[in-house]
Tab-separated table of C-alpha atoms in Angstrom:
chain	number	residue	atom	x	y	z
A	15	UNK	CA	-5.303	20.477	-0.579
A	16	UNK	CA	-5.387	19.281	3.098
A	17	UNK	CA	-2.587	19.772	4.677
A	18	UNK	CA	-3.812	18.336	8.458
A	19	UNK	CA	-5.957	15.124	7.943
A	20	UNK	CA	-8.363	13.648	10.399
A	21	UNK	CA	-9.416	10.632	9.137
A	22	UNK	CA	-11.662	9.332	11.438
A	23	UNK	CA	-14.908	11.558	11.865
A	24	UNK	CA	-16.035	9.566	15.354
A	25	UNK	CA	-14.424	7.766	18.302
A	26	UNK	CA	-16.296	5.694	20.772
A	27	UNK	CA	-14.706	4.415	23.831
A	28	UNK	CA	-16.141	3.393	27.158
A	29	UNK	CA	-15.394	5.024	30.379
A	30	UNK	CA	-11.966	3.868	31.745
A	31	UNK	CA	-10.382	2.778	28.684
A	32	UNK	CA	-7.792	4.711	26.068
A	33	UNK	CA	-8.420	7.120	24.109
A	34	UNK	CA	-6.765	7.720	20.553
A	35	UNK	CA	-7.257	9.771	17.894
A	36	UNK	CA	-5.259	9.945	14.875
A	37	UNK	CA	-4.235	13.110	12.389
A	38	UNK	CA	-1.886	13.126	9.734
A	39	UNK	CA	0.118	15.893	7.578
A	40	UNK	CA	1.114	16.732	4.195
A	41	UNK	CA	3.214	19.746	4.869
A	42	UNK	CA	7.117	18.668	6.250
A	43	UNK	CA	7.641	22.433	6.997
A	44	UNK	CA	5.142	21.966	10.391
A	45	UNK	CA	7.453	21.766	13.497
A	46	UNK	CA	4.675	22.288	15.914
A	47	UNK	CA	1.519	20.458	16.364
A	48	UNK	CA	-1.557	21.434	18.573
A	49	UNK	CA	-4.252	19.543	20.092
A	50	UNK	CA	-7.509	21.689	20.505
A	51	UNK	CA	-10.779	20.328	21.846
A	52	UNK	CA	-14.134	21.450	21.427
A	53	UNK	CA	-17.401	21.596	23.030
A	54	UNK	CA	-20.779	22.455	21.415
A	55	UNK	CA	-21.686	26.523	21.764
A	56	UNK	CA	-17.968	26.885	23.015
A	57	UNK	CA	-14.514	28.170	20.803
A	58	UNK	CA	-11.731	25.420	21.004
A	59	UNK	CA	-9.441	25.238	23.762
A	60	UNK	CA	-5.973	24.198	23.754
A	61	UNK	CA	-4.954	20.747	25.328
A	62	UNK	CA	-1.326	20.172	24.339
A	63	UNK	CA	1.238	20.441	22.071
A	64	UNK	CA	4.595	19.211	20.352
A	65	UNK	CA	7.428	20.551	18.785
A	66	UNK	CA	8.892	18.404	15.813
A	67	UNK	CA	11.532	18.374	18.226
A	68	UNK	CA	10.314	15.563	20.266
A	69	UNK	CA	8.500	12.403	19.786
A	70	UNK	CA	6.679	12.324	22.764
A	71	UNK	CA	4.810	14.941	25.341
A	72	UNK	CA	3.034	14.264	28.366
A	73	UNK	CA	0.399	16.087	30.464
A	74	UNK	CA	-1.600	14.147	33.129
A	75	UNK	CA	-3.956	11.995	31.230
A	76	UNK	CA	-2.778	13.313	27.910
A	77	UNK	CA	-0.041	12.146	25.925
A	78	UNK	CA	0.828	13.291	22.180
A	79	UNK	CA	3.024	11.251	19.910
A	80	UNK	CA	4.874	12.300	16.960
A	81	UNK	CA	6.072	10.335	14.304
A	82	UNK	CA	7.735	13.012	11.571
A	83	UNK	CA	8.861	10.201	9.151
A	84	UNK	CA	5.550	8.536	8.866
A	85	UNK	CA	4.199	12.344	9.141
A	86	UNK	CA	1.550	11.391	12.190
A	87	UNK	CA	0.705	12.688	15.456
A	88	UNK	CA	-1.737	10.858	17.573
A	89	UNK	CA	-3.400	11.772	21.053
A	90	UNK	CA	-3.834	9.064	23.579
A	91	UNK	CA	-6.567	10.071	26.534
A	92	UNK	CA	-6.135	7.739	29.620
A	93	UNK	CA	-8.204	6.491	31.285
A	94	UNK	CA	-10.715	8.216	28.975
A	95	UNK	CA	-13.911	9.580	31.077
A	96	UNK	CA	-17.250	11.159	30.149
A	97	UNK	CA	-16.268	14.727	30.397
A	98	UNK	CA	-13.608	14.014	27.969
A	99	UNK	CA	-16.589	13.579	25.195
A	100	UNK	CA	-16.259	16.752	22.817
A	101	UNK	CA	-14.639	17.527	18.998
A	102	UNK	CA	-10.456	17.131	18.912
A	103	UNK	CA	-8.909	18.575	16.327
A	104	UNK	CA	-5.197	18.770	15.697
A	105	UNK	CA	-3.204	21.785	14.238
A	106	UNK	CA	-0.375	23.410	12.836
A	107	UNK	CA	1.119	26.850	12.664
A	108	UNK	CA	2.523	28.718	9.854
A	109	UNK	CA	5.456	30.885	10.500
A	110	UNK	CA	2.632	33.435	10.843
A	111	UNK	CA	1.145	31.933	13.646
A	112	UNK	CA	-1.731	31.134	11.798
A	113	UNK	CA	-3.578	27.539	12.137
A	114	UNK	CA	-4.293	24.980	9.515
A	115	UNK	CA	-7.161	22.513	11.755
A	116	UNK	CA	-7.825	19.230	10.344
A	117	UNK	CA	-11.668	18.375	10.193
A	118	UNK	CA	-11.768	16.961	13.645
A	119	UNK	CA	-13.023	13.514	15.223
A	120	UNK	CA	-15.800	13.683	17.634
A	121	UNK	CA	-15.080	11.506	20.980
A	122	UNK	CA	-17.822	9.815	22.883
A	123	UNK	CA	-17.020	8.241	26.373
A	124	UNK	CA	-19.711	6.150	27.607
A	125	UNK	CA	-20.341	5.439	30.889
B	15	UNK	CA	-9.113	38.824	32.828
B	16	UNK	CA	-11.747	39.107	30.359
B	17	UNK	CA	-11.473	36.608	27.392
B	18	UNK	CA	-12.000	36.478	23.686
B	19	UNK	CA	-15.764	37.496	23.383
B	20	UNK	CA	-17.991	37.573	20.140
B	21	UNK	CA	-21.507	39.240	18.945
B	22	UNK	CA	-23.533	38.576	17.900
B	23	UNK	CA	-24.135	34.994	18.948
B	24	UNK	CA	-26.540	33.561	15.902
B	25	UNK	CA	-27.185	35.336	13.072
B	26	UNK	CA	-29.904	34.856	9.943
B	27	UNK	CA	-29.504	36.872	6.976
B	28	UNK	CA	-30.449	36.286	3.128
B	29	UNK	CA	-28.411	35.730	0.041
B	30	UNK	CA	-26.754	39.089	-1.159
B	31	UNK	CA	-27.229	40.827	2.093
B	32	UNK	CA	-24.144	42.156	3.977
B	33	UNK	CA	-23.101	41.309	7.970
B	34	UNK	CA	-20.596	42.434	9.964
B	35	UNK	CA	-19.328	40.305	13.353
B	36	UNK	CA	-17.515	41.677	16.517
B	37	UNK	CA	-14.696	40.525	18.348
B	38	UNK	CA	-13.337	41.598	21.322
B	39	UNK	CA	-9.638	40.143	22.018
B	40	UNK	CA	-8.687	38.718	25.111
B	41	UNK	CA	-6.991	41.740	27.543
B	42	UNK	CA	-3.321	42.560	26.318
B	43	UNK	CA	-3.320	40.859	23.081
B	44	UNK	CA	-2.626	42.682	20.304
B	45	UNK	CA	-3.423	40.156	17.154
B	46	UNK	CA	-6.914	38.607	15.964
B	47	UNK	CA	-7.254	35.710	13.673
B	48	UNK	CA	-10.513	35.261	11.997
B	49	UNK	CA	-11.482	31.490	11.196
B	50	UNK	CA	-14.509	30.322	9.550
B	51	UNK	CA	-16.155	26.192	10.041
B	52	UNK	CA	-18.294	24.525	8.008
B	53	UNK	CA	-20.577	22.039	9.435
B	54	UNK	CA	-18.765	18.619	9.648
B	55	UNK	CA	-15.155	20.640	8.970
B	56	UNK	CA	-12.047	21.914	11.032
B	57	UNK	CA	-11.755	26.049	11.142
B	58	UNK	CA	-10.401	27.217	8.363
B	59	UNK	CA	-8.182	30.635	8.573
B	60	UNK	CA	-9.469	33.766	6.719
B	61	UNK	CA	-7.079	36.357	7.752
B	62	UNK	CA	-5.309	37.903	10.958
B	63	UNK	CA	-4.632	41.532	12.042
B	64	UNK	CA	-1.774	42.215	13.900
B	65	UNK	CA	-1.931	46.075	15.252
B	66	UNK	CA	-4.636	47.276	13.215
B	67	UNK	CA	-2.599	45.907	10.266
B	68	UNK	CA	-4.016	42.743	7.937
B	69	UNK	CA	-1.047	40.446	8.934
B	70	UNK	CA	-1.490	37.422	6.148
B	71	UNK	CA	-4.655	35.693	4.396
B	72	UNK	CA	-6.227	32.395	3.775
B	73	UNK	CA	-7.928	31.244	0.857
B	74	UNK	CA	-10.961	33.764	0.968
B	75	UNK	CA	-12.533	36.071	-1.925
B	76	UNK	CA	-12.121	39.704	-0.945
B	77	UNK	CA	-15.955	40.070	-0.257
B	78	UNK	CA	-14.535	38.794	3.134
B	79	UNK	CA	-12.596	41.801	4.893
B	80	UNK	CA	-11.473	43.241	8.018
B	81	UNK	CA	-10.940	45.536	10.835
B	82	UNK	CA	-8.671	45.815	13.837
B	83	UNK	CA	-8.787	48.803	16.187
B	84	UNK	CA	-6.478	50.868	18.488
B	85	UNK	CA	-7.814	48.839	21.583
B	86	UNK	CA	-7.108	45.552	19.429
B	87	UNK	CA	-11.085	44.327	18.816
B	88	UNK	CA	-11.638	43.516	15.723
B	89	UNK	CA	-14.418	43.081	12.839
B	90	UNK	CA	-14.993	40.754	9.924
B	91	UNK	CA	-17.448	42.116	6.935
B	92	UNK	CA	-18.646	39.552	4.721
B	93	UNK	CA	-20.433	41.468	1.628
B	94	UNK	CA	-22.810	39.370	-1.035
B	95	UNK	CA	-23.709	36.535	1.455
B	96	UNK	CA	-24.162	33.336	-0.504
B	97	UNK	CA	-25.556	29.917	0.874
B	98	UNK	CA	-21.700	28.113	1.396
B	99	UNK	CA	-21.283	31.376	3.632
B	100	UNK	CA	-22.989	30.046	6.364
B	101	UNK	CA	-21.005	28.668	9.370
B	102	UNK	CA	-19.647	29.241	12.825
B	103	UNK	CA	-17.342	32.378	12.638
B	104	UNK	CA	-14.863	32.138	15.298
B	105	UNK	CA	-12.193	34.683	16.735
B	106	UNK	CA	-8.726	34.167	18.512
B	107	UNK	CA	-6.355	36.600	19.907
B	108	UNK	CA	-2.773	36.174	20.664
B	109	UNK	CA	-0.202	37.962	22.103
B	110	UNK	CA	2.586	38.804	19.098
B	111	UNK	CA	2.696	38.289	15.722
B	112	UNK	CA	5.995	36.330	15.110
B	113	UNK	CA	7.627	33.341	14.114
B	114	UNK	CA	7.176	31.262	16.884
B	115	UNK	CA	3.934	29.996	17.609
B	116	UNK	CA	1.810	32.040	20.438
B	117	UNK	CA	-0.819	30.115	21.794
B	118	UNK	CA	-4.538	31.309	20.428
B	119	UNK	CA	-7.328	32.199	22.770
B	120	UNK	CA	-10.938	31.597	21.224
B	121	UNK	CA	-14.148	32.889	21.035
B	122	UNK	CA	-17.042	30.820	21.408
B	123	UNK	CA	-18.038	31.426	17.985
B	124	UNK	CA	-21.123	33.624	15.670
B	125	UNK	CA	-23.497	31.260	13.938
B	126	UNK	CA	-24.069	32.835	10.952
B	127	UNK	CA	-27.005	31.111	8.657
B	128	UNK	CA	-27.619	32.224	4.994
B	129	UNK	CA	-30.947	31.641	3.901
């Protein structure tokens, strides 16, 4: 049973342009959503978050949309750029503090 | 500040054999999580320790167990290795245990391959 859904394994976008990746959830006890990223031979790193609170967050380039009806987040990167290329997965917390990942999509900007 | 390191880095054992991989938590934090991914497949929780305590589980046989000590590193045993066991074994540390969410620090991650 998945609870955090990343249906699309791959992204490609060229340098400049937007950036989004999609993720989905089965679980309507989530109120908080992450956004990790990955780089080979590194651990995830955090990039942002929302609260079920909100529909929208913002952080430079990065914006995260929530959509609790529909039960979808997406991440929009923009302008996207090359460094940006790495795994993204989206998460949730339990009431533990423990994550449920999806299975990530893997970004490539090109140049 | 010193963050979340693992060891070892790769690893290569056989079917049946036993391994054991180190974490050391990022300074202050007192709570590990454990998280184990497939090739091709998001990290999947296996259990977290809150002060030397196993603080909740995911959906892992018990041949998967462990450890959390007084200065808050922490070990995962995996006995009987079998084949689906191998993967990138990856530790976070946080700062509380509690019902709000407290961002995760991670490791960059053991290889572990089963042969």
């Amino acid at each position: 049973d998945q609870q955090v859904k990343q249906n699309s394994p791959s992204l490609s976008v060229q340098e400049g342009r937007i950036s989004i990746l999609n993720c989905d959830y089965t679980n309507s006890m989530f109120d908080y959503f992450l956004w990790y990223k990955k780089y080979p031979a590194e651990g995830p790193t955090f990039l942002i978050s929302i609260s079920s609170i909100k529909d929208k967050n913002e952080d430079g380039r990065f914006t995260v949309f929530l959509n609790k009806s529909a039960k979808h987040l997406s991440l929009h990167i923009v302008p996207s750029q090359p460094g940006d290329s790495a795994v993204y997965f989206c998460a949730a917390p339990n009431a533990g503090n423990m994550l449920t990942f999806g299975g990530g999509t893997r970004l490539m900007v090109k140049p | 500040e010193t963050g979340v390191t693992q060891s070892p880095t790769h690893l290569i054992k056989t079917r049946g054999q036993q391994v054991t991989l180190r974490c050391s938590s990022q300074s202050g934090h007192n709570t590990v999580s454990w998280y184990q991914q497939a090739l091709g497949q998001g990290p999947q929780f296996i259990f977290q320790y809150y002060r030397e305590e196993e603080n909740g589980r995911g959906n892992f046989p018990p041949r998967f167990s462990g450890l959390q000590f007084p200065n808050y590193s922490s070990e995962l045993n995996v006995n009987a290795l079998e084949l689906d066991d191998s993967a990138l074994y990856l530790c976070a540390s946080s700062l509380v245990a509690g019902s709000s969410y407290n961002e995760q620090f991670f490791g960059p991650g053991t290889r572990l391959t089963v042969l």
